[in-house]
Tab-separated table of C-alpha atoms and ligand atoms in Angstrom:
chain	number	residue	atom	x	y	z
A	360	UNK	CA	-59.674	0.099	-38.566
A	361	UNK	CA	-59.139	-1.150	-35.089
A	362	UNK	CA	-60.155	-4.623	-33.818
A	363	UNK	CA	-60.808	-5.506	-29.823
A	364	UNK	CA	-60.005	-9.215	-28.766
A	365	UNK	CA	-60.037	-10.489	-25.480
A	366	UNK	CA	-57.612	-12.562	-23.773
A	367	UNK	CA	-58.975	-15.125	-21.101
A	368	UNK	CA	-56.670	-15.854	-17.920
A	369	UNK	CA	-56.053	-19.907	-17.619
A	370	UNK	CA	-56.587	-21.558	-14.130
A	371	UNK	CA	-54.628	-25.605	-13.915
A	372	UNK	CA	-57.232	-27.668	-12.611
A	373	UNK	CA	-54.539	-29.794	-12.058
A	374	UNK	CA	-50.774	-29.817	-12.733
A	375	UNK	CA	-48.449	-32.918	-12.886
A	376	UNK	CA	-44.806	-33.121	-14.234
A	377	UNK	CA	-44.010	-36.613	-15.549
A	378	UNK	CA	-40.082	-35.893	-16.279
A	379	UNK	CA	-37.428	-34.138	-18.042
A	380	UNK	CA	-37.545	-34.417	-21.817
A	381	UNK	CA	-34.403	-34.341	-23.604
A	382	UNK	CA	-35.097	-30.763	-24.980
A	383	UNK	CA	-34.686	-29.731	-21.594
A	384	UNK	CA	-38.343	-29.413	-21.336
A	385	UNK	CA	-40.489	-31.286	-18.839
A	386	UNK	CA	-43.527	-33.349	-20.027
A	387	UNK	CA	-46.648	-32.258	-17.715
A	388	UNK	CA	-50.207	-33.218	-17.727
A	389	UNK	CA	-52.355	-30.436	-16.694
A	390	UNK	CA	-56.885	-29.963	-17.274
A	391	UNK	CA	-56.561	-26.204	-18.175
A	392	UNK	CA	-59.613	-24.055	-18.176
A	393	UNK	CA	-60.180	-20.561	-19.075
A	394	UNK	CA	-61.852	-18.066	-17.029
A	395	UNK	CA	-63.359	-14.421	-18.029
A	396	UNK	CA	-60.849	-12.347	-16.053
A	397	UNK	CA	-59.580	-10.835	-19.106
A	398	UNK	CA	-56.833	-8.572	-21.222
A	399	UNK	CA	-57.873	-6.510	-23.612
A	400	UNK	CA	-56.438	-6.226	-26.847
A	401	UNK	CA	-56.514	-3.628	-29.643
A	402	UNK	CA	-55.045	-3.759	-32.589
A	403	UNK	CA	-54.781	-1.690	-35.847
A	404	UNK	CA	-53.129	-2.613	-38.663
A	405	UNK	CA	-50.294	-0.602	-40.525
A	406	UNK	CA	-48.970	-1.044	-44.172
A	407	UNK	CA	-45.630	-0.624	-43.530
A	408	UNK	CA	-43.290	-3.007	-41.034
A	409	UNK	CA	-43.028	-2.818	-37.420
A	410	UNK	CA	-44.551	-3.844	-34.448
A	411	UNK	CA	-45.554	-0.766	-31.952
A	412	UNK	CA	-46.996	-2.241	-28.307
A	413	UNK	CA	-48.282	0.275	-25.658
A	414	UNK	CA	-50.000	-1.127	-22.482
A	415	UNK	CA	-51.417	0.150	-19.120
A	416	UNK	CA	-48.504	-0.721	-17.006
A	417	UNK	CA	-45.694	1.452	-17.286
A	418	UNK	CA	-43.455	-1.756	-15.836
A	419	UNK	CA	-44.099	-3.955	-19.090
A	420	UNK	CA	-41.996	-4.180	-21.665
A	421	UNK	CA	-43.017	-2.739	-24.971
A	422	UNK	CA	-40.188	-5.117	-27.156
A	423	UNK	CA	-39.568	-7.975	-28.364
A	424	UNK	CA	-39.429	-9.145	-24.481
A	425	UNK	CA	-43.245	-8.852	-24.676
A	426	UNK	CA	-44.290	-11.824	-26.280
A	427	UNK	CA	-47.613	-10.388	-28.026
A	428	UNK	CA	-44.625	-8.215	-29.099
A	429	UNK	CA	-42.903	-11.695	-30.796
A	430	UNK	CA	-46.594	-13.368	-31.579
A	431	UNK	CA	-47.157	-9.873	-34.131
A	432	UNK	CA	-43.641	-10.573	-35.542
A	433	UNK	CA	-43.836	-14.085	-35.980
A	434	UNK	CA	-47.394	-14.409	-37.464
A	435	UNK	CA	-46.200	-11.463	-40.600
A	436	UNK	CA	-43.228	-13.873	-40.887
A	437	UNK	CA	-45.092	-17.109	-40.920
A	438	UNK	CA	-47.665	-15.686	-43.362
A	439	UNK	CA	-45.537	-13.897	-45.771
A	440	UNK	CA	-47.167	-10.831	-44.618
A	441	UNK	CA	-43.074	-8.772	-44.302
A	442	UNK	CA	-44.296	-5.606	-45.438
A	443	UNK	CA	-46.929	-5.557	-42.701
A	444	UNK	CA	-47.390	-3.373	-39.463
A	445	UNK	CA	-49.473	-3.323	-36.197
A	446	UNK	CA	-50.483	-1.048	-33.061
A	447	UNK	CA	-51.215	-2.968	-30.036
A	448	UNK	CA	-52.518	-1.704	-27.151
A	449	UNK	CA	-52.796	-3.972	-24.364
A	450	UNK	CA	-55.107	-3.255	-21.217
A	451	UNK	CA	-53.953	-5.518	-18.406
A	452	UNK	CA	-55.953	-7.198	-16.171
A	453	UNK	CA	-54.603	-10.347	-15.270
A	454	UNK	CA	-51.862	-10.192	-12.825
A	455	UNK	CA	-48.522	-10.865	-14.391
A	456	UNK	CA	-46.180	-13.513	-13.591
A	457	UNK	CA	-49.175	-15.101	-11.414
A	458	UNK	CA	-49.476	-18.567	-13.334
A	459	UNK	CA	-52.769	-17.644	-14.798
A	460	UNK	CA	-51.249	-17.089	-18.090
A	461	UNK	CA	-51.620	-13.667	-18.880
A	462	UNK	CA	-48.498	-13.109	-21.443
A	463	UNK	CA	-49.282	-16.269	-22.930
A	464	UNK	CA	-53.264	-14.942	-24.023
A	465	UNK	CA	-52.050	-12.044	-24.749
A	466	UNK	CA	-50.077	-13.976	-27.258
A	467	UNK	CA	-52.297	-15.828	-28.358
A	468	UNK	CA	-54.883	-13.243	-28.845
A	469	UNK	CA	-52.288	-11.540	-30.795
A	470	UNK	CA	-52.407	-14.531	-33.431
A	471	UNK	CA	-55.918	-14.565	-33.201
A	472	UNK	CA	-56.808	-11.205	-33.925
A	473	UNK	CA	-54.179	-10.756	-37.099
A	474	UNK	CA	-55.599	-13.841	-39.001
A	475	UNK	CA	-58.773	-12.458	-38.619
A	476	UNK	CA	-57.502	-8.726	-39.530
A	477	UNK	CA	-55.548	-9.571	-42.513
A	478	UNK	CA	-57.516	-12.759	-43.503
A	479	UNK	CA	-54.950	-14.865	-43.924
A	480	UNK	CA	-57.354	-18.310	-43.239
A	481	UNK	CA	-54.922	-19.789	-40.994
A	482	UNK	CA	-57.078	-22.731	-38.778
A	483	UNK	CA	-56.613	-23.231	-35.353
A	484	UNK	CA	-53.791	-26.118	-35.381
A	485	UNK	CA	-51.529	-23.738	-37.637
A	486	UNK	CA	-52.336	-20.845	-35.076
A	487	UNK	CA	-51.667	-23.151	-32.127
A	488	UNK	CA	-48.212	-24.534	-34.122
A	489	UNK	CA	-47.087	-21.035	-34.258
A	490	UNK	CA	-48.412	-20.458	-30.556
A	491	UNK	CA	-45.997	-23.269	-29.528
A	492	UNK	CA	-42.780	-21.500	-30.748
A	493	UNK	CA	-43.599	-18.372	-28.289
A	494	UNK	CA	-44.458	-20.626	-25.039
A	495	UNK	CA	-45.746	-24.129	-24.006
A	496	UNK	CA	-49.072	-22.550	-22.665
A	497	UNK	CA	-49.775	-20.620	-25.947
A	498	UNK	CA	-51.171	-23.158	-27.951
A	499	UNK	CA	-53.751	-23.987	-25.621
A	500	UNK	CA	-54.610	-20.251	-24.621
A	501	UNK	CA	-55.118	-19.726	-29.112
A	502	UNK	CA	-58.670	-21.389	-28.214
A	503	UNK	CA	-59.508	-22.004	-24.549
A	504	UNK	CA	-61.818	-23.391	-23.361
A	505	UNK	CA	-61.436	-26.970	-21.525
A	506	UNK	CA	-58.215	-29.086	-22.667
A	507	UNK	CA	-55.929	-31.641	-21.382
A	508	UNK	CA	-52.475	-30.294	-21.888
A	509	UNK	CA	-49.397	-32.566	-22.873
A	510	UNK	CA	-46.164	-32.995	-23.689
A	511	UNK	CA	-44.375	-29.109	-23.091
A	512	UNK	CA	-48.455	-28.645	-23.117
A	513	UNK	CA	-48.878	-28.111	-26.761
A	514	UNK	CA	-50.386	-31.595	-27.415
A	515	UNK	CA	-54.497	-30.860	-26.372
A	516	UNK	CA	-57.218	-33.039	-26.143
A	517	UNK	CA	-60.310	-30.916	-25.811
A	518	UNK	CA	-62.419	-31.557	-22.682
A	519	UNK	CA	-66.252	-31.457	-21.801
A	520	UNK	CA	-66.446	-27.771	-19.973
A	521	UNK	CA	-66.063	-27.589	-16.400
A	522	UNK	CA	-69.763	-27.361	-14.948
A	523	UNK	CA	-71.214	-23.951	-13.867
A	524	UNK	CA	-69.581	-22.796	-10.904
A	525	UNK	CA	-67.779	-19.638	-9.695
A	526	UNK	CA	-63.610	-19.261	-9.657
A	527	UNK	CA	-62.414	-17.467	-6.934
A	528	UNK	CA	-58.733	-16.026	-7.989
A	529	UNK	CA	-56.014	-14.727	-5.216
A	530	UNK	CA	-52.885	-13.796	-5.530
A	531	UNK	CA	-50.110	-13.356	-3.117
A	532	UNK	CA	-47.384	-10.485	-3.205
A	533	UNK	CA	-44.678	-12.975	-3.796
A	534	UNK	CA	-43.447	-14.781	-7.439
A	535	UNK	CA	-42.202	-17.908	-8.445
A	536	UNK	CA	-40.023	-18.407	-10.986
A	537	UNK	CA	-41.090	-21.096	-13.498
A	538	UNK	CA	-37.450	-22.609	-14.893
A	539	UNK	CA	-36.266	-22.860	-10.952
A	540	UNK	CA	-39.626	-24.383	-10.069
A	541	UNK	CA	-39.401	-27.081	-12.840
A	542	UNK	CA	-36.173	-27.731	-11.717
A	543	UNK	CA	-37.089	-28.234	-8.387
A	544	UNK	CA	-38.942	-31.375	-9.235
A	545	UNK	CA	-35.828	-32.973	-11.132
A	546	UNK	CA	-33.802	-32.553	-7.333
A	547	UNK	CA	-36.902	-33.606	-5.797
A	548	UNK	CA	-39.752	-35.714	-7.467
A	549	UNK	CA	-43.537	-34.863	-7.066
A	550	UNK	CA	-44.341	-37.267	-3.628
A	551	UNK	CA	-48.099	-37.183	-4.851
A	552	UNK	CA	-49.742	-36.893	-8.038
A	553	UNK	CA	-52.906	-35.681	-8.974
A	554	UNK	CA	-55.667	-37.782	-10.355
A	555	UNK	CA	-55.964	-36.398	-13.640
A	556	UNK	CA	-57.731	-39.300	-15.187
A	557	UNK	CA	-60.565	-39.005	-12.279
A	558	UNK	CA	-60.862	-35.172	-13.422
A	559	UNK	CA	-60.985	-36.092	-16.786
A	560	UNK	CA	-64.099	-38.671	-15.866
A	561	UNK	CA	-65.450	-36.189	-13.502
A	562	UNK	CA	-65.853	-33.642	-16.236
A	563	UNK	CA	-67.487	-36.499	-18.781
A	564	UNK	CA	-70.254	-36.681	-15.685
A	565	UNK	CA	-70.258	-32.772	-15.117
A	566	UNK	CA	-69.964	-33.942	-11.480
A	567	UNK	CA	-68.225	-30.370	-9.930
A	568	UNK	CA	-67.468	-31.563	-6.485
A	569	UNK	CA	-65.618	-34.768	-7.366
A	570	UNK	CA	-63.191	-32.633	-9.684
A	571	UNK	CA	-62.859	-30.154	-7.151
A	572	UNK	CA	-61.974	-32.867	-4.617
A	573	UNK	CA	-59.152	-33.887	-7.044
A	574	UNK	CA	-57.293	-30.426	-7.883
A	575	UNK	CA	-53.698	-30.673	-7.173
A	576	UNK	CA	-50.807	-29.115	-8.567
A	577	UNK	CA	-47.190	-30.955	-7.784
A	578	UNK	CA	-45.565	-27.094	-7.621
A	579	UNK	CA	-47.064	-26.687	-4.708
A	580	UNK	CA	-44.700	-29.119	-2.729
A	581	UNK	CA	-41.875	-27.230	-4.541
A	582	UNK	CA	-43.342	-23.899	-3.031
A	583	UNK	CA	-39.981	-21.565	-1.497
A	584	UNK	CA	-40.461	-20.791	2.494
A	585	UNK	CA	-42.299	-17.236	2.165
A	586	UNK	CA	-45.034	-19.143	0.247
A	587	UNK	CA	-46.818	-19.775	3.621
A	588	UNK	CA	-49.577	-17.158	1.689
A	589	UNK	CA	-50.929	-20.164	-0.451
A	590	UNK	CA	-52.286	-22.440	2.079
A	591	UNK	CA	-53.620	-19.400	4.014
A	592	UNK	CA	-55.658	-18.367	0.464
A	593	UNK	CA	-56.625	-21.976	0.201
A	594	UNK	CA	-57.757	-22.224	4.108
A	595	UNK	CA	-59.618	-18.768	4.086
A	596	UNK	CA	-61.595	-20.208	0.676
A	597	UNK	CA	-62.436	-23.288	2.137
A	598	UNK	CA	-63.541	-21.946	4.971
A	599	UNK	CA	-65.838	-19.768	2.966
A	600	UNK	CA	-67.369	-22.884	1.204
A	601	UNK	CA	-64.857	-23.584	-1.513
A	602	UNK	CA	-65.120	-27.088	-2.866
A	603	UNK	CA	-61.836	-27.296	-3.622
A	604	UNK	CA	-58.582	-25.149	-3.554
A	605	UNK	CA	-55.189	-25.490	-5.431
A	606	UNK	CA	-52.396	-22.711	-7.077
A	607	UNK	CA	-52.481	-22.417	-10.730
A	608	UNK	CA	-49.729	-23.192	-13.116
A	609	UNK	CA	-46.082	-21.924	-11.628
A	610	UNK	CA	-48.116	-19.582	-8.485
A	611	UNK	CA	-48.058	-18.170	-6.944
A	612	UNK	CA	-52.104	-17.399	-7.936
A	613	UNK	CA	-54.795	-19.685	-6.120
A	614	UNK	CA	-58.604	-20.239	-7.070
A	615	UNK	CA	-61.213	-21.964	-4.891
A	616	UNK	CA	-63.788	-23.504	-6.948
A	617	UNK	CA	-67.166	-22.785	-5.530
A	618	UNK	CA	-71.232	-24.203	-6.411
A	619	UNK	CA	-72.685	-21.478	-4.157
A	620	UNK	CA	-71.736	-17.731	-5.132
A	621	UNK	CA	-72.288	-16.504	-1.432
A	622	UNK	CA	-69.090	-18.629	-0.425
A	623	UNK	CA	-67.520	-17.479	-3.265
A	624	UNK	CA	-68.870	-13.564	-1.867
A	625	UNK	CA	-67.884	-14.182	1.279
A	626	UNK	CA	-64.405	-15.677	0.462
A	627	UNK	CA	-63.886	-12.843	-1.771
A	628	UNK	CA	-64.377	-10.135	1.064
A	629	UNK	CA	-62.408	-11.737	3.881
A	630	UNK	CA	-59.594	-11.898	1.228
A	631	UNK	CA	-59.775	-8.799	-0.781
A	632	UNK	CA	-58.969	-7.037	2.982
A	633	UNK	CA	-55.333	-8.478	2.953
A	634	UNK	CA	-54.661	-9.319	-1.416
A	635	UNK	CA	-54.886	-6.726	-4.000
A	636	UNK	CA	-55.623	-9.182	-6.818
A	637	UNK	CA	-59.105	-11.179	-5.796
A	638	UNK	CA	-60.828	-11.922	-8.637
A	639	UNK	CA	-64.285	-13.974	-8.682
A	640	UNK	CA	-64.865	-15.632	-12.316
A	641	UNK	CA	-66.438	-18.046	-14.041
A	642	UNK	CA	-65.328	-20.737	-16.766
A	643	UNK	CA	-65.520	-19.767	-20.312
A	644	UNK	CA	-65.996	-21.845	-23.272
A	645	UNK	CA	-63.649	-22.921	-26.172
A	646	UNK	CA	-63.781	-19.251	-28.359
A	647	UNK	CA	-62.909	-20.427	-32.032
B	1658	C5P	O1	-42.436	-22.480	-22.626
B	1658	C5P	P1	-42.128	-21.347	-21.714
B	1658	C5P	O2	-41.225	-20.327	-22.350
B	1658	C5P	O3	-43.341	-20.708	-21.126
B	1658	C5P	O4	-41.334	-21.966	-20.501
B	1658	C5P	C1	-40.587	-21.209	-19.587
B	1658	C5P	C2	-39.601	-22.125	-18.887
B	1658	C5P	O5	-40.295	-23.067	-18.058
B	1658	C5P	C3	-38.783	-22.987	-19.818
B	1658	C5P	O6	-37.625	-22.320	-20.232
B	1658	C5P	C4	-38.448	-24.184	-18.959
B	1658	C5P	O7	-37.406	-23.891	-18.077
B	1658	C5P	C5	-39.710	-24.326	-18.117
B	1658	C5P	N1	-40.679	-25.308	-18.676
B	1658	C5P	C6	-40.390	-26.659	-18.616
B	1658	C5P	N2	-41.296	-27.572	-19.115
B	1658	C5P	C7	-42.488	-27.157	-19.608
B	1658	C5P	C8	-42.788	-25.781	-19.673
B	1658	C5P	C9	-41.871	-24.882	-19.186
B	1658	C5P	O8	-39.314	-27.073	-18.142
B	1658	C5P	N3	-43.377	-28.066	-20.047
């Protein structure tokens, strides 16, 4: 029998890195929020071992470089489950290496979906444990929603949902590579951080605008030269009407967060004409 799961992109309301842990990760603080630009993920099961991944994009890998790949592999492990096999089939629709978390849902879906399959009764902290051995933003992509992301980002303290609005997503043709980004700020420290306890209060009131005011992301000041592309996104969107602008996770992806869908419209037409990947969203809630 096959199962369909979806996997939710994840926009960073805002990003901050604190410093370099001695496991040579850093320790952030990010409000992360999905949104319903979705994969889509089928799976079937198979009674003998081995993980088989096929996807839309001939450019993916199809190994153990894919992490839903290495999510598959580790949840048989973790659940004694050896003998076990799966098909996935993975329909992309989130831009990869964009900073909206794509590989990581896809993950995470993965882990999802096979304790549901096999009924293996894991609950969500085991899932999210395992989800932090393939990648810091795994654990919080296992279950969405709104969180406040610690530590390597697998410490989460759920969050009151971000109030109705519409997420307008651009990319630009370039990427960023996370390790060199996060290195970047150990050369050269953050000069502003966001307010990420005013966001957090801001949500407790539903009060849009004043988190939208607040949205910052300290990768953006650690942005290479040909990343001129963001702050056009971000002018064209708040030209349009956008409450407030920033780049998700690592980039080089932008969303403008907007209370009137016409901006949002409008935003999304003058853009579409120059970026491939313009995607208006809206928030989805925690799904487990
Ligand atoms: O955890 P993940 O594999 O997604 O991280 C990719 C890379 O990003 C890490 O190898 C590390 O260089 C960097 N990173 C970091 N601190 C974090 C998350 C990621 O330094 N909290």
């Amino acid at each position: 029998m096959e199962f369909t799961i979806k996997a939710f992109a994840k926009i960073n309301v805002s990003l901050d890195v604190l410093s370099k842990m001695a496991n040579g990760y850093h320790e952030i603080r990010s409000v992360m929020q999905s949104v319903d630009l979705c994969d889509e993920i089928t799976l079937k099961l198979r009674s003998e071992r081995g993980i088989r991944i096929e996807t839309n994009l001939r450019y993916l890998p199809n190994d153990r470089r894919n992490l839903a790949f290495r999510a598959a592999e580790l949840f048989f492990s973790e659940t004694g489950l050896i003998d076990r096999g799966a098909d996935i089939r993975i329909k992309k629709r989130i831009p990869v290496c964009a900073g909206l978390g794509g590989g990581s849902s896809d993950a995470a879906a993965v882990l999802r979906a096979l304790n549901i399959m096999t009924e293996a009764g894991m609950d969500l902290q085991t899932l999210e444990k395992m989800g932090e051995r393939l990648g810091s933003d795994v654990p919080f992509c296992v279950a969405g929603g709104t969180a406040l992301a610690a530590g390597r980002g697998e410490i989460l303290l759920d969050l009151p949902p971000l109030p109705d609005c519409r997420v307008l997503i651009c990319k630009p043709g370039f990427s960023c590579s996370t390790p060199e980004l996060f290195e970047k700020t150990d050369k050269k420290p953050p000069l502003r951080h966001p307010d990420t306890d005013g966001i957090t209060e801001a949500l407790r009131a539903g009060l849009i605008k004043d988190i939208a005011q607040r949205m910052y992301n300290v990768f953006e000041e650690a942005l290479p030269r040909q990343a001129g592309a963001v702050s056009e996104i971000k002018s064209a969107m708040s030209d349009a009407g956008a409450l407030g602008t920033v780049m998700s996770g690592t980039g080089p992806a932008v969303f403008g967060l907007f209370d009137d869908p016409a901006g949002a419209a409008l935003a999304y037409e003058r853009l579409n004409k120059i970026y491939r990947d313009c995607f208006s969203v809206i928030p989805v809630r925690k799904h487990l």
